[in-house]
Amino acid sequence: MESKTAEQIETIVDPIGYLNDTELNALKAQKGTKYIHEVITVDDDEETHATYFLKPNLDQLQMLADYAKRSEEMDGLKILFNTCRVGGSEAVLTDDEMKASAYKALAQLFKRREAVVKKR
């Protein structure tokens, strides 16, 4: 059995744990945020699962960096995952391969932006 490609995953409709637009907007209002990120993972049976995350903030990323300094990156990612996850498939919580895939996606949410200092 071949695993699904990223392009195939993107075309899937209604994965397990999927929130429709009304449910997602209610969750955004509840969390007081403009964006909630949907991460799609695939289990051993080729079923897809949706998990929803808030973008990590600087304090959470600092905590992750502190864990990385102690060579405990997986512990830090676990805490970040549990802190930022706001809904979706419960199976992602118990399937280590899907959880690891979600960890990787979560780490990509925080983008470093360039800044320029001007002396005036």
Backbone as ProteinMPNN parsed JSONL, in Angstrom:
{"seq_chain_A": "MESKTAEQIETIVDPIGYLNDTELNALKAQKGTKYIHEVITVDDDEETHATYFLKPNLDQLQMLADYAKRSEEMDGLKILFNTCRVGGSEAVLTDDEMKASAYKALAQLFKRREAVVKKR", "coords_chain_A": {"N_chain_A": [[0.836, -1.169, 0.0], [0.718, 2.11, -0.968], [1.801, 5.225, 0.419], [-0.029, 8.287, 0.844], [0.501, 11.195, -1.186], [1.495, 14.638, -0.629], [-0.021, 16.267, -2.298], [-2.234, 14.637, -2.833], [-3.315, 14.42, -0.291], [-4.101, 17.052, 0.2], [-6.374, 17.29, -1.361], [-8.375, 15.894, -0.103], [-11.595, 15.528, 1.246], [-13.447, 16.255, 4.126], [-11.898, 14.865, 6.362], [-11.325, 12.64, 9.196], [-12.317, 14.121, 12.205], [-12.675, 16.598, 11.11], [-13.529, 20.051, 10.942], [-16.274, 21.963, 10.015], [-16.928, 25.098, 8.254], [-18.561, 26.72, 9.92], [-18.195, 25.563, 12.483], [-15.433, 25.931, 12.715], [-15.213, 28.73, 12.645], [-16.568, 29.326, 15.011], [-14.798, 28.204, 16.853], [-12.565, 29.823, 16.397], [-13.588, 32.265, 17.324], [-14.01, 31.603, 20.009], [-11.358, 31.14, 20.851], [-10.278, 33.575, 20.337], [-8.856, 34.372, 17.997], [-7.602, 35.057, 14.7], [-6.758, 33.165, 12.9], [-6.731, 29.629, 12.571], [-4.875, 26.753, 12.266], [-5.059, 24.019, 10.085], [-4.044, 20.721, 10.156], [-3.355, 17.913, 8.302], [-3.133, 14.476, 8.671], [-2.144, 11.049, 8.003], [-3.246, 7.794, 8.736], [-2.274, 4.32, 9.487], [-4.127, 2.831, 8.076], [-4.61, 4.293, 5.874], [-6.463, 6.287, 6.276], [-7.513, 9.646, 6.645], [-6.836, 12.322, 8.928], [-7.833, 15.24, 10.623], [-6.309, 17.846, 12.422], [-6.285, 20.621, 14.582], [-4.56, 23.655, 15.115], [-3.339, 26.412, 17.059], [-1.189, 29.113, 16.227], [2.123, 28.93, 17.43], [3.307, 31.016, 20.105], [5.821, 33.507, 21.015], [6.714, 32.955, 23.645], [6.115, 30.235, 23.905], [7.759, 29.195, 21.914], [10.243, 29.878, 22.964], [10.274, 28.239, 25.193], [10.402, 25.801, 23.856], [12.925, 26.07, 22.684], [14.472, 26.077, 24.999], [14.153, 23.431, 25.86], [15.397, 22.208, 23.698], [18.049, 22.97, 24.066], [18.728, 21.332, 26.132], [18.802, 18.931, 24.929], [16.302, 17.714, 24.693], [14.304, 17.725, 22.744], [12.002, 16.346, 21.797], [10.367, 16.221, 24.062], [9.829, 18.916, 24.396], [8.48, 19.446, 21.969], [6.251, 17.865, 22.347], [4.96, 19.177, 24.48], [4.495, 21.639, 23.223], [2.799, 20.786, 21.14], [0.576, 19.85, 22.647], [-0.166, 22.216, 23.874], [-0.772, 24.017, 21.789], [-2.669, 22.673, 20.265], [-6.057, 22.665, 19.399], [-8.243, 21.205, 18.675], [-9.886, 18.579, 16.713], [-9.166, 15.326, 15.265], [-9.122, 12.699, 17.588], [-7.533, 10.494, 17.352], [-5.007, 11.236, 16.562], [-3.742, 11.858, 18.867], [-2.958, 9.462, 19.945], [-1.597, 7.959, 18.059], [1.612, 7.504, 17.267], [3.1, 7.968, 14.89], [1.444, 9.663, 13.352], [1.321, 11.751, 15.156], [4.011, 12.589, 15.213], [4.232, 13.539, 12.606], [2.462, 15.668, 12.769], [3.844, 17.203, 14.655], [6.023, 18.048, 13.117], [4.717, 19.631, 11.183], [3.637, 21.578, 12.857], [5.928, 22.86, 13.785], [6.592, 24.288, 11.542], [4.852, 26.397, 11.436], [5.582, 28.815, 12.641], [7.064, 31.509, 11.324], [10.083, 33.043, 10.535], [10.582, 36.432, 10.238], [12.014, 39.015, 8.264], [13.702, 41.985, 9.306], [14.524, 45.45, 9.194], [16.77, 47.84, 10.358], [16.757, 51.28, 10.576], [18.698, 54.158, 10.731], [17.764, 57.271, 11.763]], "CA_chain_A": [[0.0, 0.0, 0.0], [1.516, 3.33, -1.064], [1.302, 6.329, 1.231], [-0.556, 9.415, 0.081], [1.387, 12.334, -1.379], [0.957, 15.893, -0.106], [-1.051, 16.739, -3.222], [-3.42, 13.812, -2.625], [-3.874, 14.764, 1.019], [-4.733, 18.365, 0.094], [-7.661, 17.196, -2.057], [-9.305, 15.092, 0.687], [-12.721, 16.262, 1.821], [-13.981, 15.714, 5.382], [-11.131, 13.857, 7.103], [-11.793, 12.401, 10.558], [-12.052, 15.269, 13.057], [-12.821, 17.815, 10.31], [-14.458, 21.084, 11.38], [-16.801, 22.75, 8.905], [-16.656, 26.531, 8.403], [-19.281, 27.24, 11.082], [-17.494, 25.075, 13.675], [-14.114, 26.557, 12.759], [-15.396, 30.132, 13.024], [-16.913, 29.338, 16.434], [-13.56, 27.931, 17.579], [-11.75, 31.043, 16.293], [-14.173, 33.253, 18.236], [-13.75, 31.124, 21.365], [-9.933, 31.292, 21.14], [-9.896, 34.963, 20.099], [-7.802, 34.406, 16.993], [-8.019, 35.206, 13.307], [-6.401, 31.955, 12.152], [-6.466, 28.331, 13.164], [-4.224, 25.979, 11.214], [-5.51, 22.636, 9.938], [-2.977, 19.798, 9.777], [-3.926, 16.63, 7.89], [-2.212, 13.346, 8.778], [-2.684, 9.796, 7.474], [-2.934, 6.659, 9.613], [-1.831, 3.08, 8.833], [-5.191, 2.337, 7.201], [-4.746, 5.316, 4.83], [-7.533, 7.23, 6.592], [-6.947, 10.959, 6.958], [-7.286, 12.924, 10.182], [-7.583, 16.677, 10.745], [-6.002, 18.371, 13.748], [-6.279, 22.08, 14.497], [-3.551, 24.273, 15.98], [-3.04, 27.835, 17.089], [0.221, 29.381, 15.949], [2.879, 29.108, 18.678], [3.769, 32.38, 20.369], [7.245, 33.582, 21.347], [6.983, 32.268, 24.915], [6.097, 28.793, 23.634], [8.958, 28.872, 21.148], [11.363, 29.964, 23.891], [10.226, 27.003, 25.968], [10.899, 24.753, 22.966], [14.375, 26.278, 22.573], [15.065, 25.632, 26.266], [14.206, 21.968, 25.806], [16.39, 21.823, 22.689], [19.371, 23.156, 24.671], [18.972, 20.183, 27.016], [18.639, 17.744, 24.076], [15.0, 17.119, 24.992], [13.435, 18.333, 21.744], [10.719, 15.657, 21.704], [9.559, 16.656, 25.199], [9.383, 20.269, 24.071], [7.472, 19.366, 20.91], [5.036, 17.289, 22.949], [4.306, 20.256, 25.214], [4.014, 22.591, 22.223], [1.666, 20.127, 20.491], [-0.561, 19.845, 23.571], [-0.534, 23.598, 24.173], [-1.307, 24.691, 20.602], [-3.767, 21.905, 19.668], [-7.353, 23.152, 19.865], [-9.338, 20.339, 18.243], [-9.637, 17.641, 15.63], [-9.21, 13.892, 15.495], [-8.491, 12.21, 18.817], [-6.589, 9.43, 16.999], [-3.678, 11.833, 16.443], [-3.166, 11.879, 20.209], [-2.479, 8.137, 20.336], [-0.796, 7.366, 16.99], [2.902, 8.197, 17.318], [3.535, 8.419, 13.558], [0.662, 10.852, 12.998], [1.72, 12.816, 16.066], [5.306, 13.09, 14.744], [3.954, 14.337, 11.407], [1.856, 16.917, 13.228], [4.935, 17.975, 15.26], [6.788, 18.668, 12.025], [3.891, 20.702, 10.613], [3.522, 22.627, 13.867], [7.193, 23.601, 13.805], [6.653, 25.142, 10.352], [3.88, 27.491, 11.526], [6.215, 30.068, 13.04], [8.0, 31.929, 10.285], [10.967, 34.153, 10.889], [10.441, 37.559, 9.309], [13.166, 39.901, 8.221], [13.495, 43.347, 9.744], [15.6, 46.356, 8.855], [16.912, 48.978, 11.271], [17.202, 52.498, 9.903], [19.083, 55.263, 11.595], [17.113, 58.483, 11.234]], "C_chain_A": [[0.89, 1.245, 0.0], [0.932, 4.408, -0.17], [0.882, 7.479, 0.329], [0.491, 10.521, -0.03], [0.722, 13.575, -0.792], [-0.165, 16.411, -0.986], [-2.344, 15.945, -3.048], [-4.099, 14.164, -1.306], [-4.629, 16.087, 0.94], [-6.114, 18.305, -0.562], [-8.719, 16.42, -1.268], [-10.361, 15.989, 1.314], [-13.18, 15.526, 3.082], [-13.157, 14.605, 6.013], [-11.722, 13.674, 8.508], [-11.385, 13.589, 11.428], [-12.241, 16.611, 12.369], [-13.846, 18.761, 10.928], [-14.955, 21.849, 10.162], [-16.587, 24.235, 9.203], [-17.336, 27.125, 9.634], [-18.576, 26.842, 12.375], [-16.132, 25.752, 13.829], [-14.223, 28.02, 13.173], [-15.77, 30.265, 14.496], [-15.667, 29.1, 17.281], [-12.63, 29.148, 17.543], [-12.261, 32.104, 17.267], [-13.888, 32.878, 19.688], [-12.294, 31.364, 21.767], [-9.44, 32.715, 20.921], [-8.775, 35.11, 19.094], [-8.395, 34.536, 15.599], [-7.789, 33.92, 12.517], [-6.269, 30.741, 13.067], [-5.961, 27.46, 12.025], [-4.691, 24.527, 11.252], [-4.344, 21.798, 9.437], [-3.636, 18.456, 9.477], [-2.831, 15.564, 7.976], [-2.924, 12.082, 8.296], [-2.274, 8.654, 8.392], [-2.522, 5.429, 8.805], [-2.86, 2.514, 7.863], [-5.486, 3.31, 6.058], [-5.966, 6.221, 5.042], [-6.883, 8.541, 7.012], [-7.614, 11.544, 8.193], [-6.911, 14.397, 10.177], [-7.309, 17.016, 12.204], [-5.825, 19.876, 13.597], [-5.365, 22.679, 15.563], [-3.621, 25.79, 15.916], [-1.556, 27.983, 16.779], [0.96, 29.567, 17.273], [3.308, 30.563, 18.86], [5.241, 32.341, 20.797], [7.592, 32.86, 22.648], [7.027, 30.756, 24.712], [7.338, 28.375, 22.852], [10.216, 28.954, 22.01], [11.44, 28.714, 24.756], [10.776, 25.851, 25.136], [12.421, 24.858, 22.818], [15.092, 25.83, 23.845], [15.174, 24.108, 26.321], [15.278, 21.503, 24.824], [17.81, 21.954, 23.249], [19.744, 21.976, 25.567], [18.831, 18.854, 26.256], [17.362, 16.974, 24.409], [13.949, 17.676, 24.03], [12.055, 17.684, 21.697], [9.803, 16.03, 22.868], [9.0, 18.05, 24.945], [8.31, 20.271, 23.003], [6.155, 18.804, 21.436], [4.256, 18.37, 23.689], [3.728, 21.286, 24.242], [2.772, 22.052, 21.515], [0.427, 20.22, 21.381], [-1.055, 21.248, 23.899], [-1.244, 24.271, 22.995], [-2.498, 23.965, 19.975], [-5.086, 22.36, 20.272], [-8.517, 22.286, 19.391], [-8.915, 19.389, 17.149], [-9.714, 16.204, 16.078], [-8.47, 13.51, 16.771], [-7.445, 11.142, 18.513], [-5.158, 9.962, 16.901], [-2.969, 11.861, 17.795], [-2.533, 10.547, 20.596], [-1.606, 7.458, 19.284], [0.516, 8.138, 16.883], [3.366, 8.706, 15.961], [2.754, 9.648, 13.116], [1.063, 12.026, 13.88], [3.055, 13.428, 15.624], [5.138, 13.943, 13.496], [3.347, 15.679, 11.786], [2.902, 17.806, 13.906], [5.691, 18.744, 14.183], [6.011, 19.835, 11.414], [3.784, 21.868, 11.581], [4.775, 23.491, 13.912], [7.308, 24.563, 12.622], [5.719, 26.347, 10.437], [4.517, 28.83, 11.851], [7.279, 30.428, 12.033], [8.813, 33.117, 10.782], [10.819, 35.23, 9.816], [11.682, 38.436, 9.393], [12.765, 41.302, 8.685], [14.719, 44.176, 9.401], [15.59, 47.506, 9.867], [17.431, 50.155, 10.463], [17.548, 53.535, 10.945], [18.504, 56.526, 10.976], [17.436, 59.679, 12.081]], "O_chain_A": [[1.728, 1.405, 0.888], [-0.286, 4.5, -0.015], [1.369, 7.626, -0.792], [1.264, 10.757, 0.897], [-0.473, 13.565, -0.495], [-1.157, 16.937, -0.481], [-3.433, 16.516, -3.11], [-5.327, 14.199, -1.226], [-5.688, 16.229, 1.552], [-6.939, 19.19, -0.334], [-9.854, 16.301, -1.729], [-10.061, 17.061, 1.839], [-13.284, 14.3, 3.083], [-13.666, 13.498, 6.188], [-12.538, 14.486, 8.944], [-10.231, 14.016, 11.39], [-11.995, 17.655, 12.974], [-14.904, 18.327, 11.385], [-14.153, 22.331, 9.362], [-16.117, 24.589, 10.284], [-16.74, 27.953, 10.324], [-18.378, 27.674, 13.26], [-15.728, 26.103, 14.938], [-13.413, 28.5, 13.967], [-15.341, 31.208, 15.16], [-15.501, 29.735, 18.322], [-11.982, 29.467, 18.54], [-11.476, 32.761, 17.95], [-13.561, 33.742, 20.502], [-12.025, 31.752, 22.904], [-8.307, 33.036, 21.278], [-7.843, 35.885, 19.309], [-9.545, 34.168, 15.358], [-8.528, 33.618, 11.58], [-5.76, 30.831, 14.184], [-6.552, 27.434, 10.946], [-4.714, 23.892, 12.307], [-3.729, 22.12, 8.42], [-4.385, 17.926, 10.299], [-1.743, 15.731, 7.425], [-4.15, 12.048, 8.195], [-1.112, 8.547, 8.783], [-2.433, 5.49, 7.578], [-2.503, 1.795, 6.93], [-6.489, 3.168, 5.359], [-6.446, 6.848, 4.098], [-5.833, 8.547, 7.654], [-8.788, 11.298, 8.466], [-5.806, 14.762, 9.775], [-7.994, 16.532, 13.106], [-5.28, 20.347, 12.599], [-5.383, 22.283, 16.728], [-3.917, 26.375, 14.874], [-0.766, 27.077, 17.041], [0.479, 30.285, 18.15], [3.63, 31.253, 17.893], [5.829, 31.267, 20.923], [8.642, 32.226, 22.746], [7.879, 30.075, 25.282], [7.903, 27.312, 23.107], [11.154, 28.183, 21.81], [12.523, 28.193, 25.022], [11.528, 25.018, 25.643], [13.119, 23.844, 22.828], [16.186, 25.271, 23.781], [16.18, 23.569, 26.78], [15.982, 20.527, 25.08], [18.676, 21.137, 22.938], [20.922, 21.66, 25.739], [18.752, 17.788, 26.866], [17.345, 15.743, 24.406], [12.851, 18.05, 24.441], [11.047, 18.379, 21.572], [8.591, 16.145, 22.686], [7.838, 18.327, 25.243], [7.332, 21.012, 23.107], [5.078, 19.225, 21.014], [3.038, 18.47, 23.546], [2.601, 21.749, 24.42], [1.803, 22.785, 21.314], [-0.643, 20.621, 20.923], [-2.24, 21.442, 24.171], [-2.209, 25.01, 23.19], [-3.262, 24.577, 19.229], [-5.229, 22.435, 21.493], [-9.67, 22.605, 19.68], [-7.765, 19.381, 16.709], [-10.259, 15.898, 17.139], [-7.341, 13.941, 17.004], [-6.557, 10.905, 19.332], [-4.203, 9.22, 17.13], [-1.74, 11.885, 17.857], [-1.672, 10.501, 21.474], [-0.937, 6.472, 19.592], [0.528, 9.293, 16.457], [3.969, 9.776, 15.885], [3.336, 10.581, 12.563], [1.137, 13.163, 13.414], [3.215, 14.648, 15.655], [5.821, 14.955, 13.338], [3.679, 16.706, 11.195], [2.861, 19.027, 13.755], [5.961, 19.936, 14.325], [6.577, 20.898, 11.158], [3.835, 23.025, 11.164], [4.692, 24.71, 14.06], [8.044, 25.546, 12.694], [5.789, 27.235, 9.587], [4.046, 29.87, 11.39], [8.285, 29.729, 11.903], [8.284, 34.06, 11.37], [10.924, 34.946, 8.623], [12.306, 38.574, 10.445], [11.633, 41.739, 8.479], [15.83, 43.65, 9.326], [14.54, 48.065, 10.185], [18.427, 50.038, 9.75], [16.808, 53.765, 11.902], [18.732, 56.812, 9.8], [16.977, 60.783, 11.79]]}, "name": "protein", "num_of_chains": 1, "seq": "MESKTAEQIETIVDPIGYLNDTELNALKAQKGTKYIHEVITVDDDEETHATYFLKPNLDQLQMLADYAKRSEEMDGLKILFNTCRVGGSEAVLTDDEMKASAYKALAQLFKRREAVVKKR"}
